[in-house]
Amino acid sequence: MSELTPKMDGNIEVKLEKTAGPWREAWRNFRKSKAAVAGMIIIIFFILLALFGPLIAKEGVNEQFAPDRFHPPSAEYWLGTDDFGRDILSRIIHGSRISLSVGFLSVIASVIVGSFLGIIAGYYGRWTDTIISRIFDIMLAFPSILLAIAIVSVLGPGLENALIAIAIINVPNFGRLIRSKVLSIKEDEYITAAKAIGMKDARILFSHILPNSMAPVIVQGTLAVATAILEAAALGFLGLGAEAPQPEWGKMLADSKAYLQSAPWTMIFPGLSIMLTVLGFNLMGDGLRDALDPKMKS
Amino acid sequence: MSKKRMWSVALILLLVLSTALAACGKGSSSSKEDTLVFGRGGDSKSLDPSRVTEGETFKVTVNLFETLLNFGEQDTSIQPGLAKEWNTDDGLTYTFKLREGVKFHDGTDFNADAVVANFERWANGDADKFPYYNSMFGGFKGDEGHVIESVTADGDYTVIIKLKRTQAPFLKNIAMSMFAIASPTAFEKGDDQFERNPVGTGPFEFVEWKPNDSITIKKFDGYWQKGLPKLNKIVFRSIPDNSARLNALIAGEIDLADGINPSDAEKIEGNADLQLIKRPSMNVGYLGLTVTRPPFDKKEVRQAMNHAIDKETIINSFFEGQANIAKNPMPPSISGYNDDIEPYEYNPQKAKELLAKAGYPDGFEMELWAMPVPRPYMPDGAKVAEVIQSNLADIGIKAKIVSYEWGTYLDKASKGEADAFMLGWTGDNGDADNFLYVLLDEDNIGSNNYTYFKNAKMHDLFIQAQTEVDENKRVELYKKAQEIIHEEAPWVPLAHSTPLLAATKDLKGFLPHPTGSDVLSNVEFK
Amino acid sequence: MLSYIGRRLIQLVPVLLGMVFIVFMMIRAIPGSPAQIILGQQATPEAIAAMNAKLGLDQPWFTQFFKYLAGILQGDLGESMRTRLPVADEIWPHLAATIELAFFAIIIAIIIGINAGIISAWFQNSWFDYIAMVLALVGVSMPIFWLGLLGQWVFAIEFSWLPTTGREQVRDPVHAITNLYIIDTLLQGRFDQLWQVMRHLILPGIALATIPMAIIARMTRSSMLEVMRSDYIRTARAKGQKMFWVVYKHAFKNAVIPILTVIGLQMGMLLGGAILTETIFAWPGIGRYIYDAINFRDYPVIQSSILVIAFIFVMINLIVDLLYGLIDSRIKYD
């Protein structure tokens, strides 16, 4: 694969060859897996729901209409109404925005911070590496949901703080991943070559190391979105995340606890939404892993 | 061959699973006859009744301790208690003849000295320690407002209480469960120690307290009333969630459940194994507005809040109609209730105008405190808060719902930290003084007056009413006070509810008391 | 082996110190003044000064950190602000309740997960394999709190088969000796109580077991598949050995290492999941202890409980690593 010519202008060619080919092949592999495609469809469905759903279901998110409390699922209210007479379907649709944005934003934040720390640790090595790696070790020494709860208990409850907490707990995962990638790439011929011809550190990082770490980050990122959504819902369920009247799925579940018997639909649908989205990201993450990086297969 | 094997493996797995589940289906058997498990919404804050003003404590302590006088079985009439006789000539000197041969659970004798020691203990405390004593008797030793002049023993079984001025509800106050007589040997070991190891003369003695879980008490063998109590053991179990508590009752894990969701009443009446019990109503649930915190220092804002909140929807949704809309801070059953008050009607438009007049045309942001536990006067604080939040959003007020653990909630609210807080009150002696003065007078700021509301004219009316012995004149004074309260609007009174309980069918002898504290010595299973 | 253990223990020291440091810094990271938050806005300056002294906020952080560390090394976990009792005294009953629940859950997860994985690999692409793996996929994505609610709804409310909350029959409480009720009831020969304790364990136990069960099943299957393709197994089969023994003895033995690693990891994760399960089922474990403490702003309890859980988590991971080494060497000499 790495038929690297020491010519500068050969560089672009090599890069194209290194990326375009594998990506297309990965897509072909990905398509072959039914589970992965199913996952992707679920995700696209929820993304569309989050983007366009609120335009259709404008009404009834937080609007209370007492006469229609506890309406079971019907033609008028597809998924029924809750204890305030709010339409559960529109709350779930609006809730998809919350869950997906928390999932994506927190993972993007952890990828950025994690990559930064991982690159520094891997590229510069020595004591920088030791310190950063130790910090990662320590953070990973806590069960993740517990660390999130601790952070929220310090910052105070709320959706933003839940997002921050989830972003923080995921940092070491990406940090470690990038660090190991950097370490393995660092010694590659073409990096040594680039260094030899006097390329700047920053340029090497951005034009070589980062693109080469993309695949595992995408895989890990997709799976991390799944856990982030799950953790946000857990915090909402514990009353440490989203606050009333936000239609967050975990919070909706917590509110349904009192009506398990009289109105089980208030519990079933929010939970199902969480499960499906998480399942979607898990399936797609697995599929991506098999497609992009067969070596990572466990 | 391998196909066949797979089937057998699957079959075995299925068998194992189904037997396991079938085994689980068997009903639970237990020694039920003499142990009552009482499920309730929250844990007690303390087991020393004099230290708190909160109902979950009294619910337990009323079975551990006794008072000099008792209330009637289901009303607030005065009956003999640890004192078998009492009299007064001038309303200033009261003589109590004590019951003889009564012992505390720790073996200490109950006598006049013990009673004096208890009063001495309270009179030498402060509002932080004995908030209810402060409320009912106007302060402590040395304070100008302190009603009690002296408490002395005359021989072993006579106690004389002298007052500085007459106090109309004095005997009712003495009968309140917080002025229970405790064993001096026990409380002399220290207050913190005592509130976790209470010792009284009651039908039951303390066994164990698992915080936030359960309190266990057992039959006191040396109880002075022969043949009582009928039960051997009572476990007070906290199950915060109303429906979880009902499920526990249906499943037979508890025998008596406090705080039944009004919406479940029908289901209980339709269940042959259960009985629905209605507690005589004597309460008020309200939204308090802390008048020291802007913008609630403005009367118009407070009135706007009164117009903004849709009490009818609240009652229909979360009390299921098992409540009446409140317009005054006390229920209509109490003498002195002012029925001429014109309630603030639900009118968001008017509320907006009032807000604009106060200088908040675009509303404001505030914290709305919601009770973390269900109370008799408020079956589901968080839900009601969400309705209020939505009502307030309609007039441009952005409310953030905040909640704390119950003890913390009360502490913080009493320190005036909430903008607006949900709370309520169950009368402890059936007197208007126990609602109006206790909850809204300046003397009770820091204890039960959570709104920090102050009004000199109203204060004078209250003090006058306390010393006034003529019942008709008292009623007039309280009616006037309610007019002031209505106009100044430190509260949004929400509801007077009929608290519901449920029990297994074989539970007999349970008489719910309007104060919410039930003596369980006559309860048995039949 | 011994020197390996020693090395691992030494490596652990900075991690443990770091954990203590993070937990120690928690209270200092609270925006604003923690004493003010705890005591309220109208607290007197004296009360705030007293609270600051109690929380150690009146001293430079490094002094206070070493004091804190020294306290912890002597088993002093601070004092609960709610009950004014030492956390070290309060924590064990809660921790025991969680340990019992977690053990019960991991045993269910291991028994069902491993067997499902083995059978799936054995009959690859059969209907059992498909159903098991779809269930495992769903299981991995399951919000544990939703599963708990579903379980309560179906088994406790609709059918009234199982108790909904708590860990013992309230009217007949277990006399606590070790606070591990299964052991306590056995010690006292109270088999009726043991039965009740088990019944209370079932719903929360299964809810907590689901995710690790799914992960273990998937790992077992893929690990078994790899082994079963090897020549060694083919030979064994060709020799006409019974398939059951080939699968359960020979193949499984060689597939066990990754499975063990996953089990170890999941045991740690269970401690996190316990918090959610305990809130639903009112299980009086350490998760609920933390949850109550958060509502009370009882920081010493939050700090110490988190520290204790993290410590156990680290220890489990260490033990798994050591076992890994042990089994690995045995296989080499086998």
Short mmCIF file of N, CA, C and O in Angstrom, two decimals, chain A residues 38-90:
data_model
loop_
_atom_site.label_atom_id
_atom_site.label_comp_id
_atom_site.label_asym_id
_atom_site.label_seq_id
_atom_site.Cartn_x
_atom_site.Cartn_y
_atom_site.Cartn_z
N ALA A 38 -29.98 -1.42 8.61
CA ALA A 38 -31.15 -1.19 9.46
C ALA A 38 -30.85 -0.09 10.47
O ALA A 38 -31.66 0.83 10.67
N GLY A 39 -29.69 -0.16 11.09
CA GLY A 39 -29.30 0.86 12.04
C GLY A 39 -29.29 2.24 11.41
O GLY A 39 -29.80 3.21 11.97
N MET A 40 -28.72 2.29 10.20
CA MET A 40 -28.63 3.59 9.52
C MET A 40 -30.03 4.13 9.23
O MET A 40 -30.28 5.32 9.40
N ILE A 41 -30.93 3.24 8.83
CA ILE A 41 -32.29 3.69 8.53
C ILE A 41 -32.95 4.25 9.80
O ILE A 41 -33.58 5.31 9.76
N ILE A 42 -32.76 3.55 10.89
CA ILE A 42 -33.34 4.04 12.15
C ILE A 42 -32.80 5.43 12.47
O ILE A 42 -33.56 6.36 12.79
N ILE A 43 -31.49 5.59 12.32
CA ILE A 43 -30.89 6.89 12.65
C ILE A 43 -31.41 7.97 11.73
O ILE A 43 -31.80 9.06 12.17
N ILE A 44 -31.44 7.66 10.42
CA ILE A 44 -31.94 8.67 9.48
C ILE A 44 -33.37 9.04 9.81
O ILE A 44 -33.75 10.21 9.82
N PHE A 45 -34.15 8.03 10.19
CA PHE A 45 -35.54 8.29 10.56
C PHE A 45 -35.62 9.28 11.72
O PHE A 45 -36.33 10.28 11.66
N PHE A 46 -34.82 9.02 12.76
CA PHE A 46 -34.89 9.92 13.92
C PHE A 46 -34.31 11.30 13.61
O PHE A 46 -34.78 12.30 14.12
N ILE A 47 -33.29 11.34 12.73
CA ILE A 47 -32.74 12.64 12.37
C ILE A 47 -33.79 13.44 11.61
O ILE A 47 -34.01 14.63 11.90
N LEU A 48 -34.45 12.80 10.67
CA LEU A 48 -35.51 13.50 9.93
C LEU A 48 -36.61 13.96 10.88
O LEU A 48 -37.11 15.07 10.78
N LEU A 49 -36.93 13.08 11.82
CA LEU A 49 -37.95 13.41 12.80
C LEU A 49 -37.54 14.66 13.59
O LEU A 49 -38.34 15.58 13.80
N ALA A 50 -36.29 14.69 13.99
CA ALA A 50 -35.81 15.82 14.78
C ALA A 50 -35.78 17.10 13.94
O ALA A 50 -36.10 18.18 14.41
N LEU A 51 -35.41 16.95 12.67
CA LEU A 51 -35.28 18.14 11.81
C LEU A 51 -36.65 18.68 11.40
O LEU A 51 -36.90 19.87 11.51
N PHE A 52 -37.50 17.79 10.92
CA PHE A 52 -38.75 18.26 10.33
C PHE A 52 -39.98 18.00 11.17
O PHE A 52 -40.99 18.66 10.99
N GLY A 53 -39.89 17.02 12.07
CA GLY A 53 -41.04 16.68 12.91
C GLY A 53 -41.66 17.88 13.59
O GLY A 53 -42.87 18.11 13.48
N PRO A 54 -40.87 18.69 14.27
CA PRO A 54 -41.45 19.82 14.99
C PRO A 54 -42.21 20.78 14.09
O PRO A 54 -43.10 21.48 14.55
N LEU A 55 -41.87 20.81 12.79
CA LEU A 55 -42.62 21.68 11.89
C LEU A 55 -44.04 21.15 11.73
O LEU A 55 -44.99 21.93 11.63
N ILE A 56 -44.16 19.82 11.70
CA ILE A 56 -45.49 19.23 11.54
C ILE A 56 -46.23 19.24 12.87
O ILE A 56 -47.36 19.70 12.96
N ALA A 57 -45.56 18.74 13.90
CA ALA A 57 -46.20 18.66 15.21
C ALA A 57 -45.92 19.94 16.00
O ALA A 57 -45.23 19.93 16.99
N LYS A 58 -46.48 21.01 15.49
CA LYS A 58 -46.20 22.30 16.14
C LYS A 58 -46.84 22.38 17.51
O LYS A 58 -46.32 22.96 18.43
N GLU A 59 -48.02 21.82 17.60
CA GLU A 59 -48.80 22.05 18.81
C GLU A 59 -48.56 20.98 19.86
O GLU A 59 -48.13 19.88 19.56
N GLY A 60 -48.88 21.35 21.05
CA GLY A 60 -49.04 20.34 22.09
C GLY A 60 -47.78 19.83 22.75
O GLY A 60 -47.86 18.87 23.48
N VAL A 61 -46.65 20.44 22.50
CA VAL A 61 -45.44 19.95 23.16
C VAL A 61 -45.57 20.21 24.66
O VAL A 61 -45.50 19.31 25.47
N ASN A 62 -45.72 21.47 24.98
CA ASN A 62 -45.83 21.83 26.38
C ASN A 62 -47.23 22.33 26.72
O ASN A 62 -47.49 22.73 27.84
N GLU A 63 -48.09 22.32 25.74
CA GLU A 63 -49.42 22.83 26.00
C GLU A 63 -50.24 21.82 26.78
O GLU A 63 -50.38 20.68 26.37
N GLN A 64 -50.77 22.28 27.89
CA GLN A 64 -51.54 21.36 28.71
C GLN A 64 -53.01 21.50 28.38
O GLN A 64 -53.51 22.59 28.21
N PHE A 65 -53.67 20.36 28.28
CA PHE A 65 -55.08 20.40 28.01
C PHE A 65 -55.77 19.37 28.91
O PHE A 65 -55.94 18.20 28.57
N ALA A 66 -56.12 19.83 30.11
CA ALA A 66 -56.57 18.93 31.17
C ALA A 66 -57.73 18.00 30.79
O ALA A 66 -57.72 16.84 31.19
N PRO A 67 -58.72 18.46 30.02
CA PRO A 67 -59.83 17.54 29.72
C PRO A 67 -59.38 16.26 29.01
O PRO A 67 -60.06 15.25 29.08
N ASP A 68 -58.26 16.32 28.32
CA ASP A 68 -57.81 15.15 27.57
C ASP A 68 -56.70 14.39 28.26
O ASP A 68 -55.87 13.75 27.61
N ARG A 69 -56.66 14.43 29.59
CA ARG A 69 -55.60 13.69 30.28
C ARG A 69 -55.76 12.20 30.04
O ARG A 69 -56.87 11.69 29.95
N PHE A 70 -54.61 11.52 29.99
CA PHE A 70 -54.60 10.05 29.93
C PHE A 70 -55.46 9.47 28.83
O PHE A 70 -56.20 8.52 29.04
N HIS A 71 -55.41 10.09 27.68
CA HIS A 71 -56.10 9.56 26.53
C HIS A 71 -55.28 8.38 26.02
O HIS A 71 -54.12 8.55 25.71
N PRO A 72 -55.84 7.21 25.94
CA PRO A 72 -55.04 6.11 25.39
C PRO A 72 -54.77 6.35 23.90
O PRO A 72 -55.45 7.18 23.29
N PRO A 73 -53.79 5.65 23.34
CA PRO A 73 -53.50 5.85 21.92
C PRO A 73 -54.78 5.72 21.08
O PRO A 73 -55.56 4.80 21.29
N SER A 74 -54.98 6.65 20.17
CA SER A 74 -56.20 6.65 19.37
C SER A 74 -55.90 7.36 18.06
O SER A 74 -54.77 7.78 17.81
N ALA A 75 -56.92 7.51 17.22
CA ALA A 75 -56.71 8.17 15.94
C ALA A 75 -56.32 9.64 16.15
O ALA A 75 -55.53 10.20 15.40
N GLU A 76 -56.87 10.22 17.20
CA GLU A 76 -56.57 11.64 17.44
C GLU A 76 -55.18 11.81 18.05
O GLU A 76 -54.39 12.63 17.61
N TYR A 77 -54.91 11.02 19.08
CA TYR A 77 -53.60 11.02 19.72
C TYR A 77 -52.95 9.67 19.45
O TYR A 77 -53.26 8.70 20.14
N TRP A 78 -52.07 9.62 18.48
CA TRP A 78 -51.53 8.32 18.07
C TRP A 78 -50.87 7.57 19.21
O TRP A 78 -50.96 6.37 19.30
N LEU A 79 -50.15 8.29 20.03
CA LEU A 79 -49.46 7.61 21.13
C LEU A 79 -50.07 7.95 22.48
O LEU A 79 -49.48 7.75 23.52
N GLY A 80 -51.27 8.52 22.46
CA GLY A 80 -51.93 8.86 23.71
C GLY A 80 -51.49 10.20 24.27
O GLY A 80 -50.68 10.91 23.66
N THR A 81 -52.04 10.53 25.43
CA THR A 81 -51.64 11.78 26.10
C THR A 81 -51.14 11.45 27.49
O THR A 81 -51.41 10.38 28.03
N ASP A 82 -50.43 12.41 28.07
CA ASP A 82 -49.88 12.18 29.41
C ASP A 82 -50.78 12.78 30.48
O ASP A 82 -51.93 13.15 30.21
N ASP A 83 -50.25 12.89 31.67
CA ASP A 83 -51.06 13.34 32.80
C ASP A 83 -51.46 14.81 32.72
O ASP A 83 -52.28 15.27 33.50
N PHE A 84 -50.87 15.57 31.81
CA PHE A 84 -51.30 16.95 31.65
C PHE A 84 -52.15 17.12 30.39
O PHE A 84 -52.44 18.24 29.99
N GLY A 85 -52.46 16.01 29.74
CA GLY A 85 -53.20 16.10 28.50
C GLY A 85 -52.33 16.54 27.35
O GLY A 85 -52.81 17.05 26.34
N ARG A 86 -50.99 16.36 27.47
CA ARG A 86 -50.10 16.72 26.36
C ARG A 86 -49.95 15.52 25.44
O ARG A 86 -49.92 14.38 25.89
N ASP A 87 -49.83 15.81 24.15
CA ASP A 87 -49.74 14.76 23.17
C ASP A 87 -48.36 14.10 23.23
O ASP A 87 -47.34 14.76 23.02
N ILE A 88 -48.34 12.82 23.51
CA ILE A 88 -47.05 12.14 23.70
C ILE A 88 -46.27 12.09 22.39
O ILE A 88 -45.05 12.27 22.39
N LEU A 89 -46.96 11.90 21.27
CA LEU A 89 -46.25 11.84 19.99
C LEU A 89 -45.46 13.13 19.76
O LEU A 89 -44.27 13.09 19.43
N SER A 90 -46.11 14.27 19.96
CA SER A 90 -45.35 15.49 19.67
C SER A 90 -44.25 15.72 20.69
O SER A 90 -43.21 16.29 20.37
#
